[in-house]
């Protein structure tokens, strides 16, 4: 079903007899069962105030369109929306609602925050078919509970997002990346930690076989900081298009595109990234977020999945499977009391169990 | 201020409740003498007071869990408390409640520079978190003006901000994890050294929930390396509109100062009388602070000066030394105490879209005339978080009520232009009854359903955030 506006979505939800699977641009894996409810008809920018750094946009709007409008004012979404099509082997165009639903965030996560940190407000239709709004379009807002955070990353389990608002950011006039040769992932993360512990305002810190450290800002400042960082961690300075290409590759997980097996995305404490990797043997991998975000391709079997989850449980963090089928849930199971709260919240927002029933399933 | 009628069952059970608390906690951690509990009768919103049934000051998560289990079993409301600096009455007790203060839980549990985090007990003060890592060149970014006194627990509950949050974000953007004791005594941990949640972002909903979902006992906080330096510039303008336009131009130009503070004429005047900072006599004044190495600071300031020059400033004052920088900040930093010297005042906290600044300031001036009460404006202009200070005389009968009525009008104005009731102080009891201005019934219902999950009996800080009439049936259990 394709809805053209919020009221229509509310009608569909109110009269739904069985599960609904919410689909934005269809670039990620959708819920396994349920009638498709497509939001791509809800498009358009409602408010864009470059001088206030704020954007309000309907949930079905393609990300590419938003990025174009922002770029015309030399602005952007700070959290660097990843393009997962190459990795997932899918076509389609990401919608902004889908981005929010999975809290998708790229390399700048470590400095500018995740999608959830840029998100200022939401409107959504809950499982009762009621329109709920929370947050707004101002940067500071502590009025009532922060359902905005709850909706970011909720994977469509609490409601259908219809409108979202963001704080946006100016595109800096310059960027540079230090490319530092290192022996292995542990050495790479040590370099990243040193850079992130400096006052040079690093906006990207990844390991793809080399340590990559990005800075952005005014031209003079970038030159100064690139040299200061070089004195600290060594390496070669890359600028302009070459620098941008390096970070596009990290953002979109290019090193893992086209590989076979299960794809895992693991969030741990930065220095634990190499520790997890060491338990996996020689597998295709990429580290972002200073070491705290580990992408790996593993054999698609249950034993490998369980072993990985064990390691991550021991260290603290979570491992999500983006591709693969072998008998474990995609989402990392949480401790029993937290899982109970999650289930109870889902029941509150969606008492009939309509939304993405298979999503966030942990058992 | 209307508060719910104390639960008579709880009131008559006082002796048993206190005996139960004493069985769990060391003697010095339970306060029941009314003379001593008086010290907890209010927070920073001192106009409203109520002595609690008892106060407990536990030292560990286990002790907190014990208290919560007992109160849950006996149906006793709990009001969590950090340092009691809330300006919204968030920590104000009810007569039938146990105040659970985390003020004795101040330990630093872990410092990890390689992962850029510290883990602390939640009663630790904001400034002493920075204090613990400062010598090694690090700091904790959110910096409420109350940072010397306020606790991380209160910061998390209110999602507090500060002058530097334009660049570094507010508490929620710098919070990595928490240990929380739920009302029934269950202990959960959320987040930690890693980023983002695997499923629902429960950490994100705990932050800013005003002590209504659980008692936070430990927090993992993101720390940052200190910048090489910082320098302010003072800009004076002939009209609020012009200063507002200058702010928008700075932001549009892609410069991200750490702070842009705005003062209007009434505020400049009072500050000048009191602090003698040598501010120009003008309609509006901006203090813009930038960070970095000396060359980076020069680069940013020269752009800012070029932008400001297009708005015919009546004054552009740079600082060449720490002493001059101090003088630029002097008036701003003493604004609240300066106004406190000439009058009683109430501090509002609404946020507006920054492009609405000139209109809102004009409208506030009109309302101020209508009500016959002076209003001074001093606020974080970069993010639109206003702090109108309404001056009144607490000894004049009716003045407080008039002041509150004017405050409500100004907050409604903030909402009407697309903003909100509170940008950093929280709703508490103070703005509880205005929630309907910003939210429809369904919006509030959705929020209360979250509380239903964490605290089904509505025992935790129950009289706050939502209008009493809206929560009545839930609080009745
Ligand atoms: C002079 C002055 C200046 C201020 N400046 C600022 C400012 O610049 N920015 C800003 O944001 N605020 C400011 N404030 C407001 C206040 O300082 C903040 O709201 C602060 O975070 C409150 O912290 P606290 O420890 O004093 O909390 P309290 O006042 O004790 O409590 C505040 C709220 O937190 C809850 N709470 C306390 N402890 C816990 C816990 N362990 N678990 C769960 N909930 C808990 C309470 O129930 C209450 O709802 C200012 C206040 C004053 C007096």
PDB file of N, CA, C and O in Angstrom, chain A residues 119-155:
ATOM      1  N   UNK A 119      18.786  14.792  15.111  1.00  0.00           N
ATOM      2  CA  UNK A 119      17.330  14.766  14.987  1.00  0.00           C
ATOM      3  C   UNK A 119      16.688  15.635  16.068  1.00  0.00           C
ATOM      4  O   UNK A 119      16.922  15.431  17.247  1.00  0.00           O
ATOM      5  N   UNK A 120      15.886  16.614  15.635  1.00  0.00           N
ATOM      6  CA  UNK A 120      15.279  17.539  16.594  1.00  0.00           C
ATOM      7  C   UNK A 120      13.821  17.230  16.896  1.00  0.00           C
ATOM      8  O   UNK A 120      13.312  17.586  17.950  1.00  0.00           O
ATOM      9  N   UNK A 121      13.153  16.599  15.956  1.00  0.00           N
ATOM     10  CA  UNK A 121      11.730  16.365  16.176  1.00  0.00           C
ATOM     11  C   UNK A 121      11.197  15.276  15.270  1.00  0.00           C
ATOM     12  O   UNK A 121      11.797  14.959  14.240  1.00  0.00           O
ATOM     13  N   UNK A 122      10.081  14.679  15.693  1.00  0.00           N
ATOM     14  CA  UNK A 122       9.422  13.655  14.876  1.00  0.00           C
ATOM     15  C   UNK A 122       7.912  13.829  14.927  1.00  0.00           C
ATOM     16  O   UNK A 122       7.362  14.341  15.911  1.00  0.00           O
ATOM     17  N   UNK A 123       7.267  13.389  13.861  1.00  0.00           N
ATOM     18  CA  UNK A 123       5.829  13.109  13.879  1.00  0.00           C
ATOM     19  C   UNK A 123       5.698  11.669  13.438  1.00  0.00           C
ATOM     20  O   UNK A 123       6.396  11.232  12.530  1.00  0.00           O
ATOM     21  N   UNK A 124       4.824  10.928  14.080  1.00  0.00           N
ATOM     22  CA  UNK A 124       4.622   9.545  13.660  1.00  0.00           C
ATOM     23  C   UNK A 124       3.205   9.099  13.969  1.00  0.00           C
ATOM     24  O   UNK A 124       2.500   9.724  14.761  1.00  0.00           O
ATOM     25  N   UNK A 125       2.815   8.025  13.303  1.00  0.00           N
ATOM     26  CA  UNK A 125       1.511   7.420  13.558  1.00  0.00           C
ATOM     27  C   UNK A 125       1.773   6.166  14.385  1.00  0.00           C
ATOM     28  O   UNK A 125       2.515   5.285  13.956  1.00  0.00           O
ATOM     29  N   UNK A 126       1.190   6.098  15.582  1.00  0.00           N
ATOM     30  CA  UNK A 126       1.434   4.927  16.427  1.00  0.00           C
ATOM     31  C   UNK A 126       0.490   3.785  16.044  1.00  0.00           C
ATOM     32  O   UNK A 126      -0.306   3.908  15.109  1.00  0.00           O
ATOM     33  N   UNK A 127       0.593   2.687  16.783  1.00  0.00           N
ATOM     34  CA  UNK A 127      -0.172   1.495  16.439  1.00  0.00           C
ATOM     35  C   UNK A 127      -1.666   1.612  16.676  1.00  0.00           C
ATOM     36  O   UNK A 127      -2.438   0.736  16.294  1.00  0.00           O
ATOM     37  N   UNK A 128      -2.068   2.690  17.318  1.00  0.00           N
ATOM     38  CA  UNK A 128      -3.501   2.947  17.487  1.00  0.00           C
ATOM     39  C   UNK A 128      -4.038   3.810  16.353  1.00  0.00           C
ATOM     40  O   UNK A 128      -5.210   4.150  16.329  1.00  0.00           O
ATOM     41  N   UNK A 129      -3.118   4.228  15.487  1.00  0.00           N
ATOM     42  CA  UNK A 129      -3.525   5.098  14.395  1.00  0.00           C
ATOM     43  C   UNK A 129      -3.583   6.557  14.812  1.00  0.00           C
ATOM     44  O   UNK A 129      -4.182   7.393  14.144  1.00  0.00           O
ATOM     45  N   UNK A 130      -2.933   6.880  15.931  1.00  0.00           N
ATOM     46  CA  UNK A 130      -2.924   8.280  16.374  1.00  0.00           C
ATOM     47  C   UNK A 130      -1.639   8.982  15.947  1.00  0.00           C
ATOM     48  O   UNK A 130      -0.563   8.382  15.958  1.00  0.00           O
ATOM     49  N   UNK A 131      -1.778  10.249  15.580  1.00  0.00           N
ATOM     50  CA  UNK A 131      -0.615  11.033  15.192  1.00  0.00           C
ATOM     51  C   UNK A 131       0.023  11.618  16.453  1.00  0.00           C
ATOM     52  O   UNK A 131      -0.647  12.280  17.241  1.00  0.00           O
ATOM     53  N   UNK A 132       1.313  11.332  16.628  1.00  0.00           N
ATOM     54  CA  UNK A 132       2.037  11.811  17.813  1.00  0.00           C
ATOM     55  C   UNK A 132       3.165  12.712  17.341  1.00  0.00           C
ATOM     56  O   UNK A 132       3.867  12.381  16.381  1.00  0.00           O
ATOM     57  N   UNK A 133       3.353  13.841  18.055  1.00  0.00           N
ATOM     58  CA  UNK A 133       4.534  14.638  17.753  1.00  0.00           C
ATOM     59  C   UNK A 133       5.385  14.788  19.007  1.00  0.00           C
ATOM     60  O   UNK A 133       4.873  14.755  20.124  1.00  0.00           O
ATOM     61  N   UNK A 134       6.672  14.914  18.789  1.00  0.00           N
ATOM     62  CA  UNK A 134       7.599  15.070  19.911  1.00  0.00           C
ATOM     63  C   UNK A 134       8.801  15.853  19.435  1.00  0.00           C
ATOM     64  O   UNK A 134       9.153  15.810  18.255  1.00  0.00           O
ATOM     65  N   UNK A 135       9.434  16.568  20.375  1.00  0.00           N
ATOM     66  CA  UNK A 135      10.547  17.424  19.971  1.00  0.00           C
ATOM     67  C   UNK A 135       9.999  18.585  19.177  1.00  0.00           C
ATOM     68  O   UNK A 135       8.884  19.038  19.407  1.00  0.00           O
ATOM     69  N   UNK A 136      10.767  19.078  18.222  1.00  0.00           N
ATOM     70  CA  UNK A 136      10.302  20.213  17.444  1.00  0.00           C
ATOM     71  C   UNK A 136      11.346  20.567  16.418  1.00  0.00           C
ATOM     72  O   UNK A 136      11.965  19.686  15.833  1.00  0.00           O
ATOM     73  N   UNK A 137      11.564  21.874  16.205  1.00  0.00           N
ATOM     74  CA  UNK A 137      12.587  22.256  15.251  1.00  0.00           C
ATOM     75  C   UNK A 137      13.602  23.215  15.845  1.00  0.00           C
ATOM     76  O   UNK A 137      14.284  23.937  15.142  1.00  0.00           O
ATOM     77  N   UNK A 138      13.682  23.240  17.176  1.00  0.00           N
ATOM     78  CA  UNK A 138      14.713  24.061  17.805  1.00  0.00           C
ATOM     79  C   UNK A 138      15.790  23.163  18.406  1.00  0.00           C
ATOM     80  O   UNK A 138      15.543  22.015  18.737  1.00  0.00           O
ATOM     81  N   UNK A 139      16.998  23.745  18.506  1.00  0.00           N
ATOM     82  CA  UNK A 139      18.148  22.937  18.888  1.00  0.00           C
ATOM     83  C   UNK A 139      18.133  22.526  20.346  1.00  0.00           C
ATOM     84  O   UNK A 139      18.745  21.544  20.721  1.00  0.00           O
ATOM     85  N   UNK A 140      17.518  23.338  21.187  1.00  0.00           N
ATOM     86  CA  UNK A 140      17.475  22.955  22.594  1.00  0.00           C
ATOM     87  C   UNK A 140      16.048  22.832  23.030  1.00  0.00           C
ATOM     88  O   UNK A 140      15.271  23.771  22.927  1.00  0.00           O
ATOM     89  N   UNK A 141      15.706  21.651  23.524  1.00  0.00           N
ATOM     90  CA  UNK A 141      14.319  21.363  23.843  1.00  0.00           C
ATOM     91  C   UNK A 141      14.286  20.217  24.838  1.00  0.00           C
ATOM     92  O   UNK A 141      14.658  19.096  24.510  1.00  0.00           O
ATOM     93  N   UNK A 142      13.899  20.497  26.060  1.00  0.00           N
ATOM     94  CA  UNK A 142      13.790  19.422  27.048  1.00  0.00           C
ATOM     95  C   UNK A 142      12.366  19.341  27.593  1.00  0.00           C
ATOM     96  O   UNK A 142      12.136  18.933  28.714  1.00  0.00           O
ATOM     97  N   UNK A 143      11.397  19.741  26.748  1.00  0.00           N
ATOM     98  CA  UNK A 143      10.011  19.768  27.185  1.00  0.00           C
ATOM     99  C   UNK A 143       9.390  18.376  27.065  1.00  0.00           C
ATOM    100  O   UNK A 143       9.124  17.910  25.959  1.00  0.00           O
ATOM    101  N   UNK A 144       9.177  17.718  28.185  1.00  0.00           N
ATOM    102  CA  UNK A 144       8.626  16.363  28.158  1.00  0.00           C
ATOM    103  C   UNK A 144       9.695  15.339  27.828  1.00  0.00           C
ATOM    104  O   UNK A 144      10.870  15.664  27.695  1.00  0.00           O
ATOM    105  N   UNK A 145       9.274  14.076  27.703  1.00  0.00           N
ATOM    106  CA  UNK A 145      10.246  13.009  27.435  1.00  0.00           C
ATOM    107  C   UNK A 145      10.759  13.095  26.005  1.00  0.00           C
ATOM    108  O   UNK A 145      10.053  13.523  25.092  1.00  0.00           O
ATOM    109  N   UNK A 146      11.967  12.587  25.815  1.00  0.00           N
ATOM    110  CA  UNK A 146      12.615  12.648  24.509  1.00  0.00           C
ATOM    111  C   UNK A 146      12.254  11.421  23.664  1.00  0.00           C
ATOM    112  O   UNK A 146      13.050  10.508  23.486  1.00  0.00           O
ATOM    113  N   UNK A 147      11.029  11.427  23.136  1.00  0.00           N
ATOM    114  CA  UNK A 147      10.613  10.320  22.265  1.00  0.00           C
ATOM    115  C   UNK A 147      11.361  10.357  20.938  1.00  0.00           C
ATOM    116  O   UNK A 147      11.382   9.382  20.193  1.00  0.00           O
ATOM    117  N   UNK A 148      11.973  11.509  20.639  1.00  0.00           N
ATOM    118  CA  UNK A 148      12.760  11.629  19.413  1.00  0.00           C
ATOM    119  C   UNK A 148      13.868  10.576  19.419  1.00  0.00           C
ATOM    120  O   UNK A 148      14.072   9.861  18.429  1.00  0.00           O
ATOM    121  N   UNK A 149      14.549  10.454  20.563  1.00  0.00           N
ATOM    122  CA  UNK A 149      15.627   9.462  20.654  1.00  0.00           C
ATOM    123  C   UNK A 149      15.055   8.051  20.552  1.00  0.00           C
ATOM    124  O   UNK A 149      15.649   7.161  19.961  1.00  0.00           O
ATOM    125  N   UNK A 150      13.902   7.866  21.164  1.00  0.00           N
ATOM    126  CA  UNK A 150      13.304   6.525  21.144  1.00  0.00           C
ATOM    127  C   UNK A 150      12.933   6.108  19.719  1.00  0.00           C
ATOM    128  O   UNK A 150      13.078   4.941  19.335  1.00  0.00           O
ATOM    129  N   UNK A 151      12.468   7.057  18.921  1.00  0.00           N
ATOM    130  CA  UNK A 151      12.070   6.739  17.546  1.00  0.00           C
ATOM    131  C   UNK A 151      13.286   6.488  16.648  1.00  0.00           C
ATOM    132  O   UNK A 151      13.226   5.666  15.735  1.00  0.00           O
ATOM    133  N   UNK A 152      14.390   7.216  16.927  1.00  0.00           N
ATOM    134  CA  UNK A 152      15.590   7.009  16.105  1.00  0.00           C
ATOM    135  C   UNK A 152      16.138   5.620  16.402  1.00  0.00           C
ATOM    136  O   UNK A 152      16.438   5.299  17.537  1.00  0.00           O
ATOM    137  N   UNK A 153      16.222   4.793  15.383  1.00  0.00           N
ATOM    138  CA  UNK A 153      16.738   3.444  15.589  1.00  0.00           C
ATOM    139  C   UNK A 153      15.691   2.438  16.011  1.00  0.00           C
ATOM    140  O   UNK A 153      16.010   1.287  16.284  1.00  0.00           O
ATOM    141  N   UNK A 154      14.416   2.851  16.053  1.00  0.00           N
ATOM    142  CA  UNK A 154      13.381   1.906  16.508  1.00  0.00           C
ATOM    143  C   UNK A 154      12.926   0.967  15.392  1.00  0.00           C
ATOM    144  O   UNK A 154      12.093   0.093  15.615  1.00  0.00           O
ATOM    145  N   UNK A 155      13.478   1.138  14.200  1.00  0.00           N
ATOM    146  CA  UNK A 155      13.244   0.225  13.075  1.00  0.00           C
ATOM    147  C   UNK A 155      11.770  -0.010  12.799  1.00  0.00           C
ATOM    148  O   UNK A 155      11.334  -1.122  12.489  1.00  0.00           O
TER     149      UNK A 155
END
